Amino acid sequence: MEAIPSDNKAMTAPDGGFNFLTPEAWKALLSGYSHIVLVANSEAVDLERLRSELPETALYVFFNKVYKVLDEPFVGHSMLVARSDVMGAHIVHRREAADVLRFFGGDEFLGVVNIRVSVEENLSEESRFEGAKARHLDLTQMLADLYPIGKIATSGFAVALWLADLQLPGKVLLAGFSAKRSEKWKVFDVHDWTFEQIFLRLFARMGSISMMGGVDASPYSALAKRFPEVPPIEIAMTAAEVLSERLDNTNSQIDRLMSITKFIRAVDNFFRRFKPKTRKQRFLEKSKG
């Protein structure tokens, strides 16, 4: 597979399909906003509270399936991040672009930013985004030596790091980045949620970004205030000791459940062999052939 240019120079492919900007151009585009708010597709997002507490100069960055957090068209400064996989932007090859982009419009909509974070992912041409202005962003080099091997970064994590590196004058605010499974929306095992939460919270404590909840609500901050004479490393080691014991206990219960459900999983695996192949699986087989 031919690699997509990743030097972020302002350029257009010969067919006019891709629109890359330099870091300087991105900074010029985003520096006019007092806040850059990354809105996760999570039930933890309180968009009404955000809109009431932040000024009108805030830019709200949404991701992929925005109908998870929006019930009506968004009025205000906004931008949509469209993540890619091997077949291109998710919302394009899944034919969801029109359904997603109906939530945005007008002069306050900056358009779509189609991103990729690994070399297996491919970008989609600007013409595939239902007439919306589209820019392209390749973050593979930024994450190559950073993210745990065998896992793929989430779009929110990648964009948060990229914005922090741009060193914008406005504040970068993360909303709903809890990494918690909910009754309605699941989290995917392909991402290293633990690594991302540790990284983002350290970034927040350094002041590079801000998080709604998470850092300020940490119970361990209360421990540090209650025991000011105890070094932070001792508190961390004690917390790690307790968590390790609880994890061992949890693993014992998981092993028991795996044993009990062995027959059920065997039946499930048998019937999965008869499940029709997805469009992505057919695409991969065709590309290999």
CSV table of C-alpha atoms in Angstrom, one decimal:
chain,number,residue,atom,x,y,z
A,1,MET,CA,0.0,0.0,0.0
A,2,GLU,CA,1.4,3.4,-1.0
A,3,ALA,CA,1.9,5.6,2.0
A,4,ILE,CA,0.0,8.9,2.2
A,5,PRO,CA,2.2,12.0,2.6
A,6,SER,CA,2.6,12.7,6.3
A,7,ASP,CA,4.8,15.8,6.4
A,8,ASN,CA,1.8,18.1,6.9
A,9,LYS,CA,2.8,20.5,4.2
A,10,ALA,CA,0.1,22.6,2.6
A,11,MET,CA,-0.5,20.6,-0.5
A,12,THR,CA,-3.0,19.0,-2.8
A,13,ALA,CA,-2.7,15.7,-4.5
A,14,PRO,CA,-2.6,15.7,-8.3
A,15,ASP,CA,-6.3,14.7,-8.5
A,16,GLY,CA,-7.2,17.5,-6.1
A,17,GLY,CA,-8.4,15.0,-3.5
A,18,PHE,CA,-6.3,15.8,-0.4
A,19,ASN,CA,-5.8,19.0,1.5
A,20,PHE,CA,-2.9,19.0,4.0
A,21,LEU,CA,-2.0,22.1,6.0
A,22,THR,CA,1.3,23.0,7.7
A,23,PRO,CA,1.4,23.2,11.5
A,24,GLU,CA,1.7,27.0,11.0
A,25,ALA,CA,-1.5,27.0,8.9
A,26,TRP,CA,-3.4,25.0,11.4
A,27,LYS,CA,-2.3,27.3,14.2
A,28,ALA,CA,-3.4,30.3,12.2
A,29,LEU,CA,-6.8,28.7,11.6
A,30,LEU,CA,-7.4,27.7,15.3
A,31,SER,CA,-5.7,30.6,17.2
A,32,GLY,CA,-8.8,32.8,17.1
A,33,TYR,CA,-10.8,30.6,19.5
A,34,SER,CA,-10.6,31.0,23.3
A,35,HIS,CA,-11.3,27.3,23.8
A,36,ILE,CA,-10.9,24.2,21.7
A,37,VAL,CA,-13.4,21.7,23.2
A,38,LEU,CA,-13.1,18.1,22.2
A,39,VAL,CA,-16.5,16.5,22.6
A,40,ALA,CA,-16.4,12.7,23.1
A,41,ASN,CA,-19.2,10.5,21.9
A,42,SER,CA,-20.1,9.6,25.5
A,43,GLU,CA,-23.0,9.8,27.8
A,44,ALA,CA,-20.7,11.6,30.2
A,45,VAL,CA,-20.9,14.8,28.0
A,46,ASP,CA,-23.0,17.6,29.3
A,47,LEU,CA,-23.2,19.8,26.3
A,48,GLU,CA,-25.8,22.2,27.7
A,49,ARG,CA,-23.5,22.9,30.7
A,50,LEU,CA,-20.5,23.4,28.4
A,51,ARG,CA,-22.4,25.9,26.2
A,52,SER,CA,-23.6,27.8,29.3
A,53,GLU,CA,-20.2,28.0,30.9
A,54,LEU,CA,-18.0,28.7,27.9
A,55,PRO,CA,-18.0,31.9,25.8
A,56,GLU,CA,-19.2,32.1,22.2
A,57,THR,CA,-15.6,32.1,21.0
A,58,ALA,CA,-15.2,28.4,21.8
A,59,LEU,CA,-14.7,25.9,19.0
A,60,TYR,CA,-16.4,22.5,19.5
A,61,VAL,CA,-14.7,19.5,17.9
A,62,PHE,CA,-16.9,16.5,17.3
A,63,PHE,CA,-16.0,13.0,16.3
A,64,ASN,CA,-17.6,10.6,13.7
A,65,LYS,CA,-21.1,9.5,14.9
A,66,VAL,CA,-22.2,12.8,16.4
A,67,TYR,CA,-25.8,11.7,16.8
A,68,LYS,CA,-24.6,10.0,20.0
A,69,VAL,CA,-24.3,13.4,21.6
A,70,LEU,CA,-26.4,15.7,19.4
A,71,ASP,CA,-30.2,15.6,19.0
A,72,GLU,CA,-30.4,18.6,16.7
A,73,PRO,CA,-28.2,20.7,14.4
A,74,PHE,CA,-25.4,22.4,16.3
A,75,VAL,CA,-25.3,26.2,16.3
A,76,GLY,CA,-21.9,27.6,17.0
A,77,HIS,CA,-18.3,27.2,16.0
A,78,SER,CA,-17.7,23.6,15.2
A,79,MET,CA,-15.5,21.1,13.4
A,80,LEU,CA,-15.9,17.4,12.7
A,81,VAL,CA,-13.1,14.9,13.0
A,82,ALA,CA,-13.6,11.9,10.7
A,83,ARG,CA,-11.5,8.9,11.5
A,84,SER,CA,-10.2,6.6,8.8
A,85,ASP,CA,-9.6,2.9,8.5
A,86,VAL,CA,-8.2,0.8,5.7
A,87,MET,CA,-11.3,1.6,3.5
A,88,GLY,CA,-11.1,5.3,4.1
A,89,ALA,CA,-13.1,7.6,6.4
A,90,HIS,CA,-15.6,5.6,8.5
A,91,ILE,CA,-18.5,7.9,7.8
A,92,VAL,CA,-17.8,7.7,4.1
A,93,HIS,CA,-17.4,3.9,3.4
A,94,ARG,CA,-20.3,3.2,5.9
A,95,ARG,CA,-22.4,5.7,4.0
A,96,GLU,CA,-23.1,7.8,7.1
A,97,ALA,CA,-21.6,11.1,5.9
A,98,ALA,CA,-24.9,12.7,5.0
A,99,ASP,CA,-26.5,11.6,8.3
A,100,VAL,CA,-23.6,13.0,10.3
A,101,LEU,CA,-23.0,16.3,8.4
A,102,ARG,CA,-26.7,17.3,8.6
A,103,PHE,CA,-25.9,18.4,12.2
A,104,PHE,CA,-23.6,21.1,10.9
A,105,GLY,CA,-23.6,24.0,8.5
A,106,GLY,CA,-23.2,27.7,8.0
A,107,ASP,CA,-20.1,29.9,8.3
A,108,GLU,CA,-19.4,28.8,11.8
A,109,PHE,CA,-18.7,25.2,10.7
A,110,LEU,CA,-15.0,24.8,9.9
A,111,GLY,CA,-15.6,21.6,8.0
A,112,VAL,CA,-14.3,18.1,8.2
A,113,VAL,CA,-10.8,17.0,9.3
A,114,ASN,CA,-10.2,13.5,8.0
A,115,ILE,CA,-7.4,11.9,10.1
A,116,ARG,CA,-5.4,8.7,10.2
A,117,VAL,CA,-3.2,7.5,13.1
A,118,SER,CA,-1.7,4.3,11.7
A,119,VAL,CA,-0.1,3.3,8.3
A,120,GLU,CA,-3.0,0.8,7.7
A,121,GLU,CA,-5.5,3.6,7.5
A,122,ASN,CA,-6.3,5.5,4.3
A,123,LEU,CA,-7.8,9.0,3.9
A,124,SER,CA,-10.8,9.8,1.8
A,125,GLU,CA,-10.9,12.5,-0.9
A,126,GLU,CA,-12.5,15.8,-0.1
A,127,SER,CA,-15.2,15.1,-2.7
A,128,ARG,CA,-16.5,12.2,-0.6
A,129,PHE,CA,-17.8,14.4,2.2
A,130,GLU,CA,-21.1,15.6,0.8
A,131,GLY,CA,-19.8,19.0,-0.3
A,132,ALA,CA,-18.4,19.9,3.1
A,133,LYS,CA,-15.0,21.6,3.3
A,134,ALA,CA,-12.5,18.9,4.1
A,135,ARG,CA,-8.9,18.9,5.4
A,136,HIS,CA,-6.6,16.0,6.0
A,137,LEU,CA,-4.3,15.2,8.9
A,138,ASP,CA,-1.8,12.4,9.2
A,139,LEU,CA,-0.8,11.7,12.8
A,140,THR,CA,1.1,8.4,12.2
A,141,GLN,CA,4.5,9.8,12.8
A,142,MET,CA,3.5,11.6,16.0
A,143,LEU,CA,2.2,8.3,17.5
A,144,ALA,CA,4.6,5.8,16.0
A,145,ASP,CA,7.0,5.6,19.0
A,146,LEU,CA,4.5,6.7,21.6
A,147,TYR,CA,1.5,4.5,21.6
A,148,PRO,CA,1.7,0.9,23.0
A,149,ILE,CA,2.5,-1.7,20.3
A,150,GLY,CA,-0.5,-3.8,19.2
A,151,LYS,CA,-3.1,-1.1,20.1
A,152,ILE,CA,-4.5,1.8,18.1
A,153,ALA,CA,-5.0,5.3,19.4
A,154,THR,CA,-8.5,6.7,19.7
A,155,SER,CA,-9.3,9.8,17.6
A,156,GLY,CA,-9.8,11.9,20.7
A,157,PHE,CA,-6.5,11.0,22.2
A,158,ALA,CA,-4.6,11.6,18.9
A,159,VAL,CA,-6.3,15.0,18.3
A,160,ALA,CA,-5.7,16.1,21.9
A,161,LEU,CA,-2.0,15.4,21.7
A,162,TRP,CA,-1.8,17.1,18.3
A,163,LEU,CA,-3.5,20.2,19.6
A,164,ALA,CA,-1.3,20.3,22.7
A,165,ASP,CA,1.8,20.2,20.4
A,166,LEU,CA,0.4,23.2,18.4
A,167,GLN,CA,0.6,25.3,21.5
A,168,LEU,CA,-2.4,27.3,20.7
A,169,PRO,CA,-3.2,30.5,22.7
A,170,GLY,CA,-6.7,29.1,23.6
A,171,LYS,CA,-7.4,26.4,26.2
A,172,VAL,CA,-7.8,22.8,25.0
A,173,LEU,CA,-10.7,21.2,26.9
A,174,LEU,CA,-11.6,17.5,26.9
A,175,ALA,CA,-15.3,16.8,27.6
A,176,GLY,CA,-16.6,13.2,28.3
A,177,PHE,CA,-13.2,11.5,28.0
A,178,SER,CA,-14.0,8.9,30.6
A,179,ALA,CA,-13.1,5.6,28.7
A,180,LYS,CA,-16.0,4.0,30.6
A,181,ARG,CA,-18.4,1.5,29.0
A,182,SER,CA,-22.0,2.6,29.2
A,183,GLU,CA,-25.3,0.7,28.7
A,184,LYS,CA,-25.8,2.5,25.4
A,185,TRP,CA,-22.3,2.9,23.8
A,186,LYS,CA,-19.4,0.4,24.1
A,187,VAL,CA,-15.7,1.0,24.2
A,188,PHE,CA,-13.4,-1.0,21.9
A,189,ASP,CA,-10.6,-3.3,23.0
A,190,VAL,CA,-8.4,-2.2,20.1
A,191,HIS,CA,-7.5,1.0,22.1
A,192,ASP,CA,-5.3,1.2,25.2
A,193,TRP,CA,-7.7,3.1,27.4
A,194,THR,CA,-5.6,2.8,30.5
A,195,PHE,CA,-2.5,4.3,28.8
A,196,GLU,CA,-4.6,7.1,27.3
A,197,GLN,CA,-6.2,8.1,30.6
A,198,ILE,CA,-2.8,8.1,32.3
A,199,PHE,CA,-1.3,10.2,29.6
A,200,LEU,CA,-4.1,12.7,29.4
A,201,ARG,CA,-4.3,13.1,33.1
A,202,LEU,CA,-0.6,13.8,33.3
A,203,PHE,CA,-1.0,16.3,30.5
A,204,ALA,CA,-3.8,17.9,32.4
A,205,ARG,CA,-1.8,18.2,35.6
A,206,MET,CA,1.0,19.8,33.6
A,207,GLY,CA,-1.5,22.4,32.3
A,208,SER,CA,-1.2,21.4,28.6
A,209,ILE,CA,-4.9,20.5,28.5
A,210,SER,CA,-7.9,20.6,30.7
A,211,MET,CA,-10.4,17.8,31.4
A,212,MET,CA,-14.1,18.1,32.5
A,213,GLY,CA,-13.9,15.8,35.6
A,214,GLY,CA,-11.3,13.1,35.8
A,215,VAL,CA,-8.3,15.1,37.3
A,216,ASP,CA,-10.1,17.5,39.6
A,217,ALA,CA,-12.5,14.8,40.7
A,218,SER,CA,-9.8,12.3,41.6
A,219,PRO,CA,-10.2,10.8,45.1
A,220,TYR,CA,-6.4,10.5,45.3
A,221,SER,CA,-6.1,14.3,45.3
A,222,ALA,CA,-8.2,14.2,48.5
A,223,LEU,CA,-5.8,11.7,50.0
A,224,ALA,CA,-2.9,14.1,49.3
A,225,LYS,CA,-4.7,16.9,51.0
A,226,ARG,CA,-5.6,14.7,54.0
A,227,PHE,CA,-2.0,13.4,54.4
A,228,PRO,CA,0.2,16.3,53.4
A,229,GLU,CA,3.1,14.8,55.3
A,230,VAL,CA,3.1,11.6,53.1
A,231,PRO,CA,5.2,11.9,49.9
A,232,PRO,CA,3.1,11.6,46.7
A,233,ILE,CA,5.1,8.5,45.7
A,234,GLU,CA,4.0,6.7,48.9
A,235,ILE,CA,0.4,7.5,48.2
A,236,ALA,CA,0.8,6.2,44.6
A,237,MET,CA,2.5,3.0,45.7
A,238,THR,CA,-0.1,2.3,48.3
A,239,ALA,CA,-2.9,2.9,45.8
A,240,ALA,CA,-1.1,0.6,43.3
A,241,GLU,CA,-0.8,-2.1,46.0
A,242,VAL,CA,-4.5,-2.0,46.7
A,243,LEU,CA,-5.4,-2.0,43.0
A,244,SER,CA,-3.1,-4.9,42.4
A,245,GLU,CA,-4.8,-7.0,45.0
A,246,ARG,CA,-8.3,-6.1,43.7
A,247,LEU,CA,-7.2,-7.0,40.2
A,248,ASP,CA,-5.9,-10.4,41.3
A,249,ASN,CA,-9.3,-11.0,42.9
A,250,THR,CA,-11.1,-9.9,39.8
A,251,ASN,CA,-9.0,-12.2,37.6
A,252,SER,CA,-9.9,-15.1,39.8
A,253,GLN,CA,-13.6,-14.4,39.2
A,254,ILE,CA,-13.0,-14.0,35.4
A,255,ASP,CA,-11.2,-17.4,35.3
A,256,ARG,CA,-14.2,-18.9,37.0
A,257,LEU,CA,-16.6,-17.3,34.5
A,258,MET,CA,-14.5,-18.5,31.6
A,259,SER,CA,-14.8,-22.0,32.8
A,260,ILE,CA,-18.5,-21.8,33.4
A,261,THR,CA,-19.2,-20.2,29.9
A,262,LYS,CA,-16.9,-22.6,27.9
A,263,PHE,CA,-19.8,-24.4,26.3
A,264,ILE,CA,-21.7,-21.2,25.5
A,265,ARG,CA,-18.6,-19.8,23.8
A,266,ALA,CA,-18.1,-23.0,21.8
A,267,VAL,CA,-21.6,-22.8,20.4
A,268,ASP,CA,-21.2,-19.0,19.6
A,269,ASN,CA,-17.9,-19.6,17.7
A,270,PHE,CA,-19.6,-22.4,15.7
A,271,PHE,CA,-22.4,-20.2,14.5
A,272,ARG,CA,-20.1,-17.3,13.8
A,273,ARG,CA,-18.6,-19.3,11.0
A,274,PHE,CA,-21.9,-18.9,9.1
A,275,LYS,CA,-22.1,-15.2,9.6
A,276,PRO,CA,-21.9,-13.2,6.3
A,277,LYS,CA,-18.7,-11.4,5.7
A,278,THR,CA,-18.7,-7.6,6.3
A,279,ARG,CA,-17.9,-5.1,3.5
A,280,LYS,CA,-14.6,-4.4,5.2
A,281,GLN,CA,-13.7,-8.1,5.3
A,282,ARG,CA,-14.6,-8.4,1.6
A,283,PHE,CA,-12.5,-5.3,0.8
A,284,LEU,CA,-9.5,-6.7,2.6
A,285,GLU,CA,-9.7,-10.0,0.8
A,286,LYS,CA,-10.0,-8.3,-2.5
A,287,SER,CA,-7.0,-6.0,-1.8
A,288,LYS,CA,-4.9,-9.0,-0.9
A,289,GLY,CA,-5.9,-10.9,-4.0
